[in-house]
Every structure is written in structure tokens, then in C-alpha cells.
Amino acid sequence: MPNQNDSLAGRLAGIQSRFDNAFISAGRNPVDGTLIVVTKNHPAQLVLDLLELGGRDFGENRDQEAAPKAKEVADSVGTGLDYRWHFIGQLQSNKVRSVLQYSKIIHSLDRPSLLTAIGKEVQRKLEVEPEYRLGVFIQLNLTDDPARGGIQPANLLDFASQVSAFSAIDLLGVMGVASLDRQPEEDFETIRSCSEQLTGVYPHARFISAGMSQDFEAAIKFGATHVRIGTAITGTRV
Ligand SMILES: *Cc1c(COP(=O)(O)O)cnc(C)c1O
């Protein structure tokens, strides 16, 4: 147990320092970035260990796994500790209600039908909680195949205007996953140019969710604000 904790602490500290250095090299301030530890495939205890080490932002990609984990974490930390779940995986419309119970930031808004489902649930929540707000990133389709998930760059502004029709939904920015077929820099450049288009119309939607264990430093160089790091911190999956 001490060994495992030591190595988790060591990996977190190592990634945090690479994260800070990548921001500084890009002439940016690390406090403007968010390091999300992706805890999928790991138990609630890992999240509790990370909370103790100062981690506050956690990413999950499947509701079936995340919902019970979020409950277990909430039950053991109680109130008073400020931490956030970021939902980063493909989201089925029938899981929206469950996900919005623990997550206030969705990185994977990738299609109009999901926006409709989210909009309905947000409306329902507003009736009991008038101050309720949800943050969303529009997930981009970086492939040439329109059948793949995500909003194609050419449709970004149109989709953003649909998102902005919901007054309780904050459009945070764009999200992308670099393709394995080419250099990640090419995709990060595309994401950056989409972000520039978006902020031209919606100046507050300035965040960029991009970069994972293998490519987060490059993503930060291209403007990423939210990086999603799993294995480089959590180790191999159990
Ligand atoms: C799993 C996952 C990550 C983290 O991947 P690592 O390579 O383990 O850092 C980031 N983003 C998404 C969308 C994921 O599903």
C-alpha cells in the first residue's frame, strides 16, 4: 500500500511538473490549465487517493462505471471538498439523467440528438434547482468520415448556435481526440483553428479539451486548456 501510494504520488507529481513546464514553454500560465486525471478502469479508492494528493478534476467515460464510483467517492468524502467529474466518453441519450447527477462538465457533446436530450434534462433540473448550470465542450470529428462521432469543423458554428439557445448551458469550447493515423500536431492545429472560429462568435467559449498521456505536451503547445490524462498517472488498468 505505501509503495503503490508512493508511485501514484510520484507519477502525479511528474505529470504535474511536465504540465506546468509545457505551459511555461508556451508562454502561458499553468494556473489557466486544468489537469484532469482519467480514472476509468480504476476503483473509487484511486480517486480518494488522488484527492488526498490534491487532485480535484477526474474524468470518466462510461456511466455504468462512473455512477457507482461517483457515489462511493461522495459517500466517503462528504461535503466541503470541492472536486469535479468530467464526463469524457460517448454518451447515450438514455444515460444523460444519470450522468448529470454527478457531472457538471460534459466534454463529449457530439451530436444534435444528444443536445436535445441534455437540453430536456437541464430543463427538468432547473425546475427544482433554478441556479443549475451545465458546462459543455463540443466534440469535433477530426476524421474525414462524417459517419464517425463528433461535429465536423464545417458545422461547428451552426451547432454552437443550437447549444447557445439553452441559457443554462455554458458552452466552454471544443474537444478533440487526436487520430492515431497521423502526427497529433495536425489534429491539434485543426482543433485550435476551430477554437478560433468559435471564440470569434462566442468569446467566452475559449477552452480547449485536448491531449492525453502520450500527447498532452503537444496539445498544450497548441492551446489546450483541459488535458485528460489516464495511464501516465494511474498506471496500467486493473
Ligand atoms: C481514456 C481517455 C483518455 C485518457 O487516455 P490515456 O491515454 O490513458 O491518458 C483521454 N480522453 C478520453 C476521451 C479517454 O477516453
PDB file of C-alpha atoms and ligand atoms in Angstrom:
ATOM      1  CA  MET A   1       0.000   0.000   0.000  1.00  0.00           C
ATOM      2  CA  PRO A   2       2.662   2.634   0.841  1.00  0.00           C
ATOM      3  CA  ASN A   3       4.535   1.596  -2.300  1.00  0.00           C
ATOM      4  CA  GLN A   4       1.520   1.947  -4.506  1.00  0.00           C
ATOM      5  CA  ASN A   5       0.668   5.317  -2.994  1.00  0.00           C
ATOM      6  CA  ASP A   6       4.238   6.481  -3.374  1.00  0.00           C
ATOM      7  CA  SER A   7       4.229   5.609  -7.019  1.00  0.00           C
ATOM      8  CA  LEU A   8       0.842   7.214  -7.640  1.00  0.00           C
ATOM      9  CA  ALA A   9       2.126  10.342  -5.908  1.00  0.00           C
ATOM     10  CA  GLY A  10       5.307  10.172  -7.938  1.00  0.00           C
ATOM     11  CA  ARG A  11       3.517   9.798 -11.252  1.00  0.00           C
ATOM     12  CA  LEU A  12       1.073  12.597 -10.421  1.00  0.00           C
ATOM     13  CA  ALA A  13       3.884  14.925  -9.420  1.00  0.00           C
ATOM     14  CA  GLY A  14       5.878  14.018 -12.532  1.00  0.00           C
ATOM     15  CA  ILE A  15       2.956  14.725 -14.862  1.00  0.00           C
ATOM     16  CA  GLN A  16       2.049  17.901 -12.977  1.00  0.00           C
ATOM     17  CA  SER A  17       5.558  19.219 -13.480  1.00  0.00           C
ATOM     18  CA  ARG A  18       5.563  18.340 -17.204  1.00  0.00           C
ATOM     19  CA  PHE A  19       2.144  20.023 -17.446  1.00  0.00           C
ATOM     20  CA  ASP A  20       3.461  23.177 -15.739  1.00  0.00           C
ATOM     21  CA  ASN A  21       6.585  23.221 -17.913  1.00  0.00           C
ATOM     22  CA  ALA A  22       4.588  22.795 -21.117  1.00  0.00           C
ATOM     23  CA  PHE A  23       2.508  25.848 -20.206  1.00  0.00           C
ATOM     24  CA  ILE A  24       5.568  27.898 -19.333  1.00  0.00           C
ATOM     25  CA  SER A  25       7.334  26.899 -22.584  1.00  0.00           C
ATOM     26  CA  ALA A  26       4.252  28.033 -24.486  1.00  0.00           C
ATOM     27  CA  GLY A  27       4.363  31.402 -22.717  1.00  0.00           C
ATOM     28  CA  ARG A  28       1.201  30.554 -20.810  1.00  0.00           C
ATOM     29  CA  ASN A  29       0.354  30.327 -17.123  1.00  0.00           C
ATOM     30  CA  PRO A  30      -0.223  26.789 -15.760  1.00  0.00           C
ATOM     31  CA  VAL A  31      -2.996  28.093 -13.487  1.00  0.00           C
ATOM     32  CA  ASP A  32      -5.037  28.682 -16.644  1.00  0.00           C
ATOM     33  CA  GLY A  33      -4.977  24.947 -17.336  1.00  0.00           C
ATOM     34  CA  THR A  34      -6.861  22.016 -15.847  1.00  0.00           C
ATOM     35  CA  LEU A  35      -5.230  18.635 -15.375  1.00  0.00           C
ATOM     36  CA  ILE A  36      -7.972  16.019 -15.445  1.00  0.00           C
ATOM     37  CA  VAL A  37      -6.987  12.600 -14.160  1.00  0.00           C
ATOM     38  CA  VAL A  38      -8.910   9.956 -16.102  1.00  0.00           C
ATOM     39  CA  THR A  39      -9.806   7.335 -13.511  1.00  0.00           C
ATOM     40  CA  LYS A  40     -11.711   4.893 -15.749  1.00  0.00           C
ATOM     41  CA  ASN A  41     -10.959   1.225 -15.111  1.00  0.00           C
ATOM     42  CA  HIS A  42      -9.806   2.063 -11.607  1.00  0.00           C
ATOM     43  CA  PRO A  43     -11.727   1.807  -8.346  1.00  0.00           C
ATOM     44  CA  ALA A  44     -13.108   4.637  -6.207  1.00  0.00           C
ATOM     45  CA  GLN A  45     -10.150   4.194  -3.866  1.00  0.00           C
ATOM     46  CA  LEU A  46      -7.822   5.570  -6.535  1.00  0.00           C
ATOM     47  CA  VAL A  47      -9.937   8.730  -6.676  1.00  0.00           C
ATOM     48  CA  LEU A  48      -9.800   9.024  -2.884  1.00  0.00           C
ATOM     49  CA  ASP A  49      -6.007   8.627  -3.018  1.00  0.00           C
ATOM     50  CA  LEU A  50      -5.795  11.311  -5.714  1.00  0.00           C
ATOM     51  CA  LEU A  51      -7.996  13.653  -3.668  1.00  0.00           C
ATOM     52  CA  GLU A  52      -5.571  13.248  -0.807  1.00  0.00           C
ATOM     53  CA  LEU A  53      -2.718  14.132  -3.168  1.00  0.00           C
ATOM     54  CA  GLY A  54      -4.502  17.301  -4.256  1.00  0.00           C
ATOM     55  CA  GLY A  55      -6.249  16.093  -7.430  1.00  0.00           C
ATOM     56  CA  ARG A  56      -9.616  17.784  -7.945  1.00  0.00           C
ATOM     57  CA  ASP A  57     -10.630  17.014 -11.545  1.00  0.00           C
ATOM     58  CA  PHE A  58     -11.488  13.473 -12.586  1.00  0.00           C
ATOM     59  CA  GLY A  59     -12.553  12.058 -15.935  1.00  0.00           C
ATOM     60  CA  GLU A  60     -14.768   9.078 -16.696  1.00  0.00           C
ATOM     61  CA  ASN A  61     -16.062   7.735 -19.990  1.00  0.00           C
ATOM     62  CA  ARG A  62     -18.767   5.187 -19.100  1.00  0.00           C
ATOM     63  CA  ASP A  63     -21.789   5.920 -16.932  1.00  0.00           C
ATOM     64  CA  GLN A  64     -22.143   2.294 -15.853  1.00  0.00           C
ATOM     65  CA  GLU A  65     -18.755   2.527 -14.215  1.00  0.00           C
ATOM     66  CA  ALA A  66     -18.768   6.192 -13.215  1.00  0.00           C
ATOM     67  CA  ALA A  67     -22.158   6.439 -11.472  1.00  0.00           C
ATOM     68  CA  PRO A  68     -21.434   3.946  -8.665  1.00  0.00           C
ATOM     69  CA  LYS A  69     -17.853   5.239  -8.372  1.00  0.00           C
ATOM     70  CA  ALA A  70     -19.028   8.836  -8.015  1.00  0.00           C
ATOM     71  CA  LYS A  71     -21.486   7.751  -5.334  1.00  0.00           C
ATOM     72  CA  GLU A  72     -18.821   5.838  -3.439  1.00  0.00           C
ATOM     73  CA  VAL A  73     -16.475   8.824  -3.553  1.00  0.00           C
ATOM     74  CA  ALA A  74     -19.221  11.249  -2.498  1.00  0.00           C
ATOM     75  CA  ASP A  75     -20.217   8.989   0.392  1.00  0.00           C
ATOM     76  CA  SER A  76     -16.685   8.805   1.706  1.00  0.00           C
ATOM     77  CA  VAL A  77     -15.592  12.431   1.314  1.00  0.00           C
ATOM     78  CA  GLY A  78     -18.858  14.040   2.383  1.00  0.00           C
ATOM     79  CA  THR A  79     -19.378  17.717   1.639  1.00  0.00           C
ATOM     80  CA  GLY A  80     -16.901  20.553   1.852  1.00  0.00           C
ATOM     81  CA  LEU A  81     -14.328  19.187  -0.566  1.00  0.00           C
ATOM     82  CA  ASP A  82     -14.528  20.811  -3.959  1.00  0.00           C
ATOM     83  CA  TYR A  83     -13.888  18.356  -6.803  1.00  0.00           C
ATOM     84  CA  ARG A  84     -15.384  17.723 -10.213  1.00  0.00           C
ATOM     85  CA  TRP A  85     -16.275  14.840 -12.515  1.00  0.00           C
ATOM     86  CA  HIS A  86     -15.711  15.456 -16.205  1.00  0.00           C
ATOM     87  CA  PHE A  87     -17.670  13.159 -18.493  1.00  0.00           C
ATOM     88  CA  ILE A  88     -15.405  12.485 -21.486  1.00  0.00           C
ATOM     89  CA  GLY A  89     -16.864   9.450 -23.263  1.00  0.00           C
ATOM     90  CA  GLN A  90     -19.540   8.886 -25.839  1.00  0.00           C
ATOM     91  CA  LEU A  91     -22.834   9.484 -24.086  1.00  0.00           C
ATOM     92  CA  GLN A  92     -26.061   7.679 -24.919  1.00  0.00           C
ATOM     93  CA  SER A  93     -29.156   9.854 -24.598  1.00  0.00           C
ATOM     94  CA  ASN A  94     -30.746   7.451 -22.126  1.00  0.00           C
ATOM     95  CA  LYS A  95     -27.772   7.887 -19.775  1.00  0.00           C
ATOM     96  CA  VAL A  96     -27.956  11.692 -19.645  1.00  0.00           C
ATOM     97  CA  ARG A  97     -30.080  11.805 -16.498  1.00  0.00           C
ATOM     98  CA  SER A  98     -27.683   9.583 -14.612  1.00  0.00           C
ATOM     99  CA  VAL A  99     -24.547  11.394 -15.791  1.00  0.00           C
ATOM    100  CA  LEU A 100     -25.883  14.841 -14.878  1.00  0.00           C
ATOM    101  CA  GLN A 101     -26.359  13.659 -11.309  1.00  0.00           C
ATOM    102  CA  TYR A 102     -22.597  13.648 -10.733  1.00  0.00           C
ATOM    103  CA  SER A 103     -21.042  15.534 -13.642  1.00  0.00           C
ATOM    104  CA  LYS A 104     -21.393  19.228 -14.403  1.00  0.00           C
ATOM    105  CA  ILE A 105     -18.982  19.215 -17.332  1.00  0.00           C
ATOM    106  CA  ILE A 106     -19.569  17.154 -20.462  1.00  0.00           C
ATOM    107  CA  HIS A 107     -16.632  17.031 -22.893  1.00  0.00           C
ATOM    108  CA  SER A 108     -18.342  14.806 -25.432  1.00  0.00           C
ATOM    109  CA  LEU A 109     -21.301  16.729 -26.827  1.00  0.00           C
ATOM    110  CA  ASP A 110     -21.004  15.225 -30.287  1.00  0.00           C
ATOM    111  CA  ARG A 111     -24.415  15.287 -31.973  1.00  0.00           C
ATOM    112  CA  PRO A 112     -27.696  17.223 -32.143  1.00  0.00           C
ATOM    113  CA  SER A 113     -29.788  14.378 -30.657  1.00  0.00           C
ATOM    114  CA  LEU A 114     -27.576  14.369 -27.555  1.00  0.00           C
ATOM    115  CA  LEU A 115     -28.023  18.133 -27.235  1.00  0.00           C
ATOM    116  CA  THR A 116     -31.785  17.631 -27.323  1.00  0.00           C
ATOM    117  CA  ALA A 117     -31.603  15.006 -24.582  1.00  0.00           C
ATOM    118  CA  ILE A 118     -29.286  17.148 -22.459  1.00  0.00           C
ATOM    119  CA  GLY A 119     -31.465  20.223 -23.002  1.00  0.00           C
ATOM    120  CA  LYS A 120     -34.523  18.351 -21.746  1.00  0.00           C
ATOM    121  CA  GLU A 121     -32.761  17.115 -18.645  1.00  0.00           C
ATOM    122  CA  VAL A 122     -31.319  20.569 -17.914  1.00  0.00           C
ATOM    123  CA  GLN A 123     -34.833  21.996 -18.168  1.00  0.00           C
ATOM    124  CA  ARG A 124     -36.086  19.374 -15.722  1.00  0.00           C
ATOM    125  CA  LYS A 125     -33.294  20.146 -13.259  1.00  0.00           C
ATOM    126  CA  LEU A 126     -33.952  23.890 -13.488  1.00  0.00           C
ATOM    127  CA  GLU A 127     -37.457  23.345 -12.163  1.00  0.00           C
ATOM    128  CA  VAL A 128     -36.097  22.108  -8.852  1.00  0.00           C
ATOM    129  CA  GLU A 129     -32.786  23.990  -8.868  1.00  0.00           C
ATOM    130  CA  PRO A 130     -33.173  27.400 -10.589  1.00  0.00           C
ATOM    131  CA  GLU A 131     -29.412  28.109 -10.376  1.00  0.00           C
ATOM    132  CA  TYR A 132     -28.485  24.856 -12.109  1.00  0.00           C
ATOM    133  CA  ARG A 133     -25.854  25.127 -14.869  1.00  0.00           C
ATOM    134  CA  LEU A 134     -24.068  22.638 -17.078  1.00  0.00           C
ATOM    135  CA  GLY A 135     -20.785  23.166 -18.936  1.00  0.00           C
ATOM    136  CA  VAL A 136     -20.225  21.506 -22.302  1.00  0.00           C
ATOM    137  CA  PHE A 137     -17.459  21.099 -24.827  1.00  0.00           C
ATOM    138  CA  ILE A 138     -18.398  20.387 -28.424  1.00  0.00           C
ATOM    139  CA  GLN A 139     -16.538  17.274 -29.522  1.00  0.00           C
ATOM    140  CA  LEU A 140     -15.071  17.613 -33.001  1.00  0.00           C
ATOM    141  CA  ASN A 141     -14.935  14.906 -35.638  1.00  0.00           C
ATOM    142  CA  LEU A 142     -11.319  15.113 -36.810  1.00  0.00           C
ATOM    143  CA  THR A 143     -11.664  12.377 -39.412  1.00  0.00           C
ATOM    144  CA  ASP A 144     -12.843  12.752 -42.997  1.00  0.00           C
ATOM    145  CA  ASP A 145     -15.653  10.313 -42.296  1.00  0.00           C
ATOM    146  CA  PRO A 146     -18.916  12.134 -41.447  1.00  0.00           C
ATOM    147  CA  ALA A 147     -20.313   8.874 -40.038  1.00  0.00           C
ATOM    148  CA  ARG A 148     -17.809   8.999 -37.181  1.00  0.00           C
ATOM    149  CA  GLY A 149     -18.799  10.650 -33.932  1.00  0.00           C
ATOM    150  CA  GLY A 150     -18.354  14.352 -33.438  1.00  0.00           C
ATOM    151  CA  ILE A 151     -19.246  17.618 -35.078  1.00  0.00           C
ATOM    152  CA  GLN A 152     -17.440  18.290 -38.327  1.00  0.00           C
ATOM    153  CA  PRO A 153     -15.464  21.546 -38.273  1.00  0.00           C
ATOM    154  CA  ALA A 154     -17.625  22.948 -41.088  1.00  0.00           C
ATOM    155  CA  ASN A 155     -20.734  22.519 -38.911  1.00  0.00           C
ATOM    156  CA  LEU A 156     -19.226  23.874 -35.706  1.00  0.00           C
ATOM    157  CA  LEU A 157     -20.739  27.356 -35.693  1.00  0.00           C
ATOM    158  CA  ASP A 158     -24.157  26.107 -36.656  1.00  0.00           C
ATOM    159  CA  PHE A 159     -24.118  23.545 -33.854  1.00  0.00           C
ATOM    160  CA  ALA A 160     -22.738  26.124 -31.407  1.00  0.00           C
ATOM    161  CA  SER A 161     -25.718  28.350 -32.121  1.00  0.00           C
ATOM    162  CA  GLN A 162     -28.028  25.453 -31.218  1.00  0.00           C
ATOM    163  CA  VAL A 163     -26.121  24.981 -27.946  1.00  0.00           C
ATOM    164  CA  SER A 164     -26.274  28.670 -27.131  1.00  0.00           C
ATOM    165  CA  ALA A 165     -30.073  28.594 -27.326  1.00  0.00           C
ATOM    166  CA  PHE A 166     -30.044  26.873 -23.910  1.00  0.00           C
ATOM    167  CA  SER A 167     -29.477  29.612 -21.365  1.00  0.00           C
ATOM    168  CA  ALA A 168     -28.461  27.232 -18.550  1.00  0.00           C
ATOM    169  CA  ILE A 169     -25.824  25.501 -20.684  1.00  0.00           C
ATOM    170  CA  ASP A 170     -22.400  27.135 -20.743  1.00  0.00           C
ATOM    171  CA  LEU A 171     -20.558  26.482 -23.981  1.00  0.00           C
ATOM    172  CA  LEU A 172     -16.991  26.033 -22.754  1.00  0.00           C
ATOM    173  CA  GLY A 173     -15.222  25.318 -26.035  1.00  0.00           C
ATOM    174  CA  VAL A 174     -14.121  22.457 -28.253  1.00  0.00           C
ATOM    175  CA  MET A 175     -12.826  18.977 -27.511  1.00  0.00           C
ATOM    176  CA  GLY A 176     -10.918  16.561 -29.697  1.00  0.00           C
ATOM    177  CA  VAL A 177      -9.073  13.265 -29.625  1.00  0.00           C
ATOM    178  CA  ALA A 178      -6.056  13.170 -31.914  1.00  0.00           C
ATOM    179  CA  SER A 179      -6.171  10.445 -34.540  1.00  0.00           C
ATOM    180  CA  LEU A 180      -3.613   7.659 -34.359  1.00  0.00           C
ATOM    181  CA  ASP A 181      -3.220   7.819 -38.154  1.00  0.00           C
ATOM    182  CA  ARG A 182      -1.075  10.944 -38.291  1.00  0.00           C
ATOM    183  CA  GLN A 183       1.005  13.306 -36.196  1.00  0.00           C
ATOM    184  CA  PRO A 184      -1.122  14.623 -33.302  1.00  0.00           C
ATOM    185  CA  GLU A 185       0.071  18.165 -34.106  1.00  0.00           C
ATOM    186  CA  GLU A 186      -2.031  18.145 -37.276  1.00  0.00           C
ATOM    187  CA  ASP A 187      -5.172  17.492 -35.260  1.00  0.00           C
ATOM    188  CA  PHE A 188      -4.204  19.947 -32.540  1.00  0.00           C
ATOM    189  CA  GLU A 189      -3.809  22.596 -35.237  1.00  0.00           C
ATOM    190  CA  THR A 190      -7.307  21.793 -36.536  1.00  0.00           C
ATOM    191  CA  ILE A 191      -8.703  21.985 -33.009  1.00  0.00           C
ATOM    192  CA  ARG A 192      -7.003  25.334 -32.465  1.00  0.00           C
ATOM    193  CA  SER A 193      -8.406  26.774 -35.659  1.00  0.00           C
ATOM    194  CA  CYS A 194     -11.901  25.537 -34.720  1.00  0.00           C
ATOM    195  CA  SER A 195     -11.465  27.187 -31.335  1.00  0.00           C
ATOM    196  CA  GLU A 196     -10.524  30.469 -33.020  1.00  0.00           C
ATOM    197  CA  GLN A 197     -13.645  30.321 -35.170  1.00  0.00           C
ATOM    198  CA  LEU A 198     -15.772  29.588 -32.152  1.00  0.00           C
ATOM    199  CA  THR A 199     -14.364  32.368 -29.961  1.00  0.00           C
ATOM    200  CA  GLY A 200     -14.856  34.798 -32.856  1.00  0.00           C
ATOM    201  CA  VAL A 201     -18.593  34.411 -32.239  1.00  0.00           C
ATOM    202  CA  TYR A 202     -18.688  33.197 -28.615  1.00  0.00           C
ATOM    203  CA  PRO A 203     -15.710  34.828 -26.865  1.00  0.00           C
ATOM    204  CA  HIS A 204     -16.366  33.026 -23.566  1.00  0.00           C
ATOM    205  CA  ALA A 205     -16.152  29.577 -25.235  1.00  0.00           C
ATOM    206  CA  ARG A 206     -12.375  29.750 -25.068  1.00  0.00           C
ATOM    207  CA  PHE A 207     -11.443  26.422 -23.532  1.00  0.00           C
ATOM    208  CA  ILE A 208      -9.859  23.541 -25.415  1.00  0.00           C
ATOM    209  CA  SER A 209     -10.053  19.953 -24.158  1.00  0.00           C
ATOM    210  CA  ALA A 210      -7.248  18.076 -25.886  1.00  0.00           C
ATOM    211  CA  GLY A 211      -4.247  15.942 -25.035  1.00  0.00           C
ATOM    212  CA  MET A 212      -3.861  12.592 -23.298  1.00  0.00           C
ATOM    213  CA  SER A 213      -0.951  10.669 -21.738  1.00  0.00           C
ATOM    214  CA  GLN A 214       1.006  10.362 -24.980  1.00  0.00           C
ATOM    215  CA  ASP A 215       0.486  13.802 -26.474  1.00  0.00           C
ATOM    216  CA  PHE A 216      -0.539  16.327 -23.819  1.00  0.00           C
ATOM    217  CA  GLU A 217       2.574  18.499 -24.101  1.00  0.00           C
ATOM    218  CA  ALA A 218       1.963  18.987 -27.827  1.00  0.00           C
ATOM    219  CA  ALA A 219      -1.699  19.746 -27.113  1.00  0.00           C
ATOM    220  CA  ILE A 220      -0.733  22.444 -24.610  1.00  0.00           C
ATOM    221  CA  LYS A 221       1.596  23.953 -27.203  1.00  0.00           C
ATOM    222  CA  PHE A 222      -1.442  24.267 -29.480  1.00  0.00           C
ATOM    223  CA  GLY A 223      -3.614  25.919 -26.856  1.00  0.00           C
ATOM    224  CA  ALA A 224      -5.180  23.057 -24.870  1.00  0.00           C
ATOM    225  CA  THR A 225      -6.573  24.240 -21.535  1.00  0.00           C
ATOM    226  CA  HIS A 226      -8.007  20.920 -20.307  1.00  0.00           C
ATOM    227  CA  VAL A 227      -5.846  17.825 -20.688  1.00  0.00           C
ATOM    228  CA  ARG A 228      -7.228  14.356 -19.953  1.00  0.00           C
ATOM    229  CA  ILE A 229      -4.547  12.068 -18.576  1.00  0.00           C
ATOM    230  CA  GLY A 230      -5.154   8.459 -17.642  1.00  0.00           C
ATOM    231  CA  THR A 231      -2.465   5.795 -17.722  1.00  0.00           C
ATOM    232  CA  ALA A 232       0.541   8.104 -17.286  1.00  0.00           C
ATOM    233  CA  ILE A 233      -0.813   8.862 -13.804  1.00  0.00           C
ATOM    234  CA  THR A 234      -2.983   5.893 -12.869  1.00  0.00           C
ATOM    235  CA  GLY A 235      -0.714   3.181 -14.220  1.00  0.00           C
ATOM    236  CA  THR A 236      -1.936   0.162 -16.106  1.00  0.00           C
ATOM    237  CA  ARG A 237      -5.565  -0.677 -15.753  1.00  0.00           C
ATOM    238  CA  VAL A 238      -6.836  -3.264 -13.345  1.00  0.00           C
TER     239      VAL A 238
HETATM  240  C1  LIG B   1      -9.214   7.149 -21.698  1.00  0.00           C
HETATM  241  C2  LIG B   1      -9.319   8.508 -22.243  1.00  0.00           C
HETATM  242  C3  LIG B   1      -8.301   9.457 -22.009  1.00  0.00           C
HETATM  243  C4  LIG B   1      -7.023   9.136 -21.263  1.00  0.00           C
HETATM  244  O1  LIG B   1      -6.206   8.314 -22.033  1.00  0.00           O
HETATM  245  P1  LIG B   1      -4.706   7.939 -21.583  1.00  0.00           P
HETATM  246  O2  LIG B   1      -4.045   7.557 -22.846  1.00  0.00           O
HETATM  247  O3  LIG B   1      -4.835   6.824 -20.607  1.00  0.00           O
HETATM  248  O4  LIG B   1      -4.110   9.154 -20.976  1.00  0.00           O
HETATM  249  C5  LIG B   1      -8.485  10.730 -22.517  1.00  0.00           C
HETATM  250  N1  LIG B   1      -9.580  11.068 -23.227  1.00  0.00           N
HETATM  251  C6  LIG B   1     -10.587  10.192 -23.468  1.00  0.00           C
HETATM  252  C7  LIG B   1     -11.754  10.632 -24.255  1.00  0.00           C
HETATM  253  C8  LIG B   1     -10.481   8.888 -22.987  1.00  0.00           C
HETATM  254  O5  LIG B   1     -11.473   8.010 -23.228  1.00  0.00           O
END
